[in-house]
Amino acid sequence: MKNLGLFCLLLVCIGFESCNKNQKAAEATQAVVDKPVSVQCYKALYEKDTIDLKINTLKGEKISGNMEMKLFDMPVKLGKIAGEFRGDTLFVAYTFIQGANEKTTFKNPMAFLKRGNQLILGNGEIETTMGASYFVKGKPIDFENVKYKFSKVDCVDK
């Protein structure tokens, strides 16, 4: 009988701890929703491709934003970015839907080098482990031989 009581007490404690974690997760989500310290918009054009990027700088130098990729002969990619600057390089995760397929979301790592008023989208080797994609450690990201160089533009709400 004592063991049953201890078991029930243990389950109640685990339940309270779980609620506490949910509250912390809600607080973390609220921090992401905070108002941006600054907002900057960029556009990249390459042949028949257009990429629009909106970057929100949040407290603590975290970055969020939106990106729309209109690549020739491909469905439009529409999604959100989240990441941070490390030195002069912005590392983000791009979570997006492709075309009319709203049921499937994709997530890719991206790196942008800030050079003056430009952001340069780098090319790097990406590998996937257990469903998560990331840049291969030790392999450099190329910011010289690239297609997409973003220039600052005025932000326009759609």
Short mmCIF file of C-alpha atoms in Angstrom, two decimals:
data_model
loop_
_atom_site.label_atom_id
_atom_site.label_comp_id
_atom_site.label_asym_id
_atom_site.label_seq_id
_atom_site.Cartn_x
_atom_site.Cartn_y
_atom_site.Cartn_z
CA MET A 1 0.00 0.00 0.00
CA LYS A 2 2.90 2.37 0.79
CA ASN A 3 4.38 1.72 -2.67
CA LEU A 4 1.08 2.64 -4.34
CA GLY A 5 0.99 5.93 -2.42
CA LEU A 6 4.58 6.75 -3.36
CA PHE A 7 3.84 5.88 -7.00
CA CYS A 8 0.82 8.25 -7.06
CA LEU A 9 2.87 11.01 -5.42
CA LEU A 10 5.57 10.53 -8.06
CA LEU A 11 3.00 10.82 -10.88
CA VAL A 12 1.59 14.04 -9.38
CA CYS A 13 5.10 15.53 -9.15
CA ILE A 14 5.79 14.64 -12.78
CA GLY A 15 2.49 16.25 -13.78
CA PHE A 16 3.38 19.50 -11.99
CA GLU A 17 6.84 19.54 -13.58
CA SER A 18 5.26 19.04 -17.01
CA CYS A 19 2.96 22.03 -16.45
CA ASN A 20 5.96 24.12 -15.40
CA LYS A 21 7.76 23.20 -18.66
CA ASN A 22 4.69 24.18 -20.70
CA GLN A 23 4.65 27.56 -18.96
CA LYS A 24 8.35 28.08 -19.73
CA ALA A 25 7.73 27.14 -23.38
CA ALA A 26 4.88 29.67 -23.53
CA GLU A 27 7.16 32.36 -22.10
CA ALA A 28 9.84 31.50 -24.68
CA THR A 29 7.25 31.72 -27.46
CA GLN A 30 6.16 35.12 -26.13
CA ALA A 31 9.78 36.33 -26.32
CA VAL A 32 9.84 35.44 -30.03
CA VAL A 33 6.60 37.38 -30.59
CA ASP A 34 8.09 40.52 -28.98
CA LYS A 35 8.17 43.67 -31.05
CA PRO A 36 11.26 44.03 -33.23
CA VAL A 37 13.97 46.53 -32.35
CA SER A 38 14.48 47.16 -36.07
CA VAL A 39 13.05 45.96 -39.39
CA GLN A 40 14.97 45.79 -42.66
CA CYS A 41 13.84 44.58 -46.07
CA TYR A 42 15.96 43.17 -48.86
CA LYS A 43 15.43 41.98 -52.44
CA ALA A 44 17.60 39.73 -54.60
CA LEU A 45 17.21 39.47 -58.38
CA TYR A 46 18.98 36.89 -60.53
CA GLU A 47 17.89 36.28 -64.11
CA LYS A 48 14.15 35.42 -63.72
CA ASP A 49 14.35 34.74 -59.96
CA THR A 50 13.20 37.13 -57.22
CA ILE A 51 13.64 36.70 -53.47
CA ASP A 52 12.07 39.09 -50.94
CA LEU A 53 13.42 39.07 -47.39
CA LYS A 54 12.17 40.90 -44.30
CA ILE A 55 14.41 40.78 -41.22
CA ASN A 56 13.19 41.66 -37.72
CA THR A 57 15.93 42.23 -35.16
CA LEU A 58 14.61 41.33 -31.72
CA LYS A 59 15.97 41.97 -28.23
CA GLY A 60 19.05 39.90 -27.55
CA GLU A 61 20.13 40.17 -31.21
CA LYS A 62 17.88 37.29 -32.27
CA ILE A 63 16.53 37.49 -35.82
CA SER A 64 13.12 36.57 -37.19
CA GLY A 65 11.44 37.41 -40.45
CA ASN A 66 9.77 36.31 -43.66
CA MET A 67 11.12 35.22 -47.00
CA GLU A 68 9.39 34.62 -50.33
CA MET A 69 11.33 32.87 -53.09
CA LYS A 70 9.98 33.12 -56.64
CA LEU A 71 12.30 30.94 -58.70
CA PHE A 72 11.74 30.48 -62.43
CA ASP A 73 9.78 27.31 -63.32
CA MET A 74 9.34 26.36 -59.64
CA PRO A 75 6.50 26.78 -57.14
CA VAL A 76 6.78 29.81 -54.87
CA LYS A 77 8.44 29.12 -51.51
CA LEU A 78 6.91 31.16 -48.69
CA GLY A 79 8.09 30.96 -45.12
CA LYS A 80 9.75 32.31 -42.01
CA ILE A 81 13.34 32.68 -40.93
CA ALA A 82 14.74 32.52 -37.40
CA GLY A 83 18.36 32.76 -36.32
CA GLU A 84 21.15 35.05 -35.23
CA PHE A 85 24.24 36.89 -36.37
CA ARG A 86 27.63 35.38 -35.62
CA GLY A 87 30.06 38.14 -36.46
CA ASP A 88 29.11 39.43 -39.92
CA THR A 89 27.27 36.24 -40.90
CA LEU A 90 23.56 35.67 -40.34
CA PHE A 91 22.70 32.00 -39.77
CA VAL A 92 18.99 31.17 -40.04
CA ALA A 93 16.62 28.26 -40.37
CA TYR A 94 14.16 28.81 -43.22
CA THR A 95 10.85 27.05 -42.59
CA PHE A 96 8.60 27.21 -45.64
CA ILE A 97 5.79 25.76 -47.70
CA GLN A 98 6.15 25.24 -51.42
CA GLY A 99 3.38 26.23 -53.80
CA ALA A 100 -0.16 25.24 -52.89
CA ASN A 101 1.02 22.31 -50.74
CA GLU A 102 0.33 23.76 -47.28
CA LYS A 103 0.38 20.36 -45.57
CA THR A 104 4.11 19.80 -46.01
CA THR A 105 6.64 22.16 -44.46
CA PHE A 106 10.33 22.15 -45.23
CA LYS A 107 13.22 23.51 -43.16
CA ASN A 108 16.64 24.43 -44.52
CA PRO A 109 19.65 26.19 -43.02
CA MET A 110 20.83 29.37 -44.72
CA ALA A 111 23.77 31.71 -44.24
CA PHE A 112 23.93 35.37 -45.30
CA LEU A 113 27.14 37.41 -45.23
CA LYS A 114 26.57 41.10 -44.44
CA ARG A 115 28.81 43.25 -46.61
CA GLY A 116 27.96 46.96 -46.41
CA ASN A 117 24.25 47.31 -47.27
CA GLN A 118 24.18 43.92 -48.98
CA LEU A 119 23.39 40.42 -47.75
CA ILE A 120 24.98 37.62 -49.76
CA LEU A 121 23.34 34.18 -49.66
CA GLY A 122 26.11 31.62 -49.27
CA ASN A 123 26.44 28.16 -50.73
CA GLY A 124 27.50 25.42 -48.36
CA GLU A 125 27.43 21.68 -48.08
CA ILE A 126 24.34 20.56 -46.17
CA GLU A 127 23.76 17.20 -44.56
CA THR A 128 20.71 15.77 -42.86
CA THR A 129 20.77 13.68 -39.71
CA MET A 130 17.61 12.38 -38.07
CA GLY A 131 15.48 14.71 -40.16
CA ALA A 132 17.42 17.90 -39.32
CA SER A 133 19.48 19.67 -42.01
CA TYR A 134 22.55 21.71 -41.16
CA PHE A 135 25.80 22.96 -42.69
CA VAL A 136 28.61 20.42 -42.57
CA LYS A 137 31.03 21.36 -39.80
CA GLY A 138 34.52 22.17 -41.07
CA LYS A 139 33.36 22.81 -44.65
CA PRO A 140 33.49 26.49 -45.64
CA ILE A 141 30.45 28.37 -46.90
CA ASP A 142 31.14 30.05 -50.25
CA PHE A 143 30.07 33.70 -50.45
CA GLU A 144 31.97 34.50 -53.67
CA ASN A 145 30.44 32.27 -56.38
CA VAL A 146 26.80 33.02 -55.62
CA LYS A 147 23.58 33.87 -57.44
CA TYR A 148 21.74 35.90 -54.85
CA LYS A 149 22.98 39.23 -53.52
CA PHE A 150 20.33 41.09 -51.56
CA SER A 151 20.06 44.88 -51.64
CA LYS A 152 18.19 46.96 -49.08
CA VAL A 153 14.74 48.12 -50.18
CA ASP A 154 11.88 49.96 -48.52
CA CYS A 155 9.57 47.65 -46.60
CA VAL A 156 6.12 47.31 -48.14
CA ASP A 157 3.32 45.57 -46.24
CA LYS A 158 1.31 43.22 -48.43
#
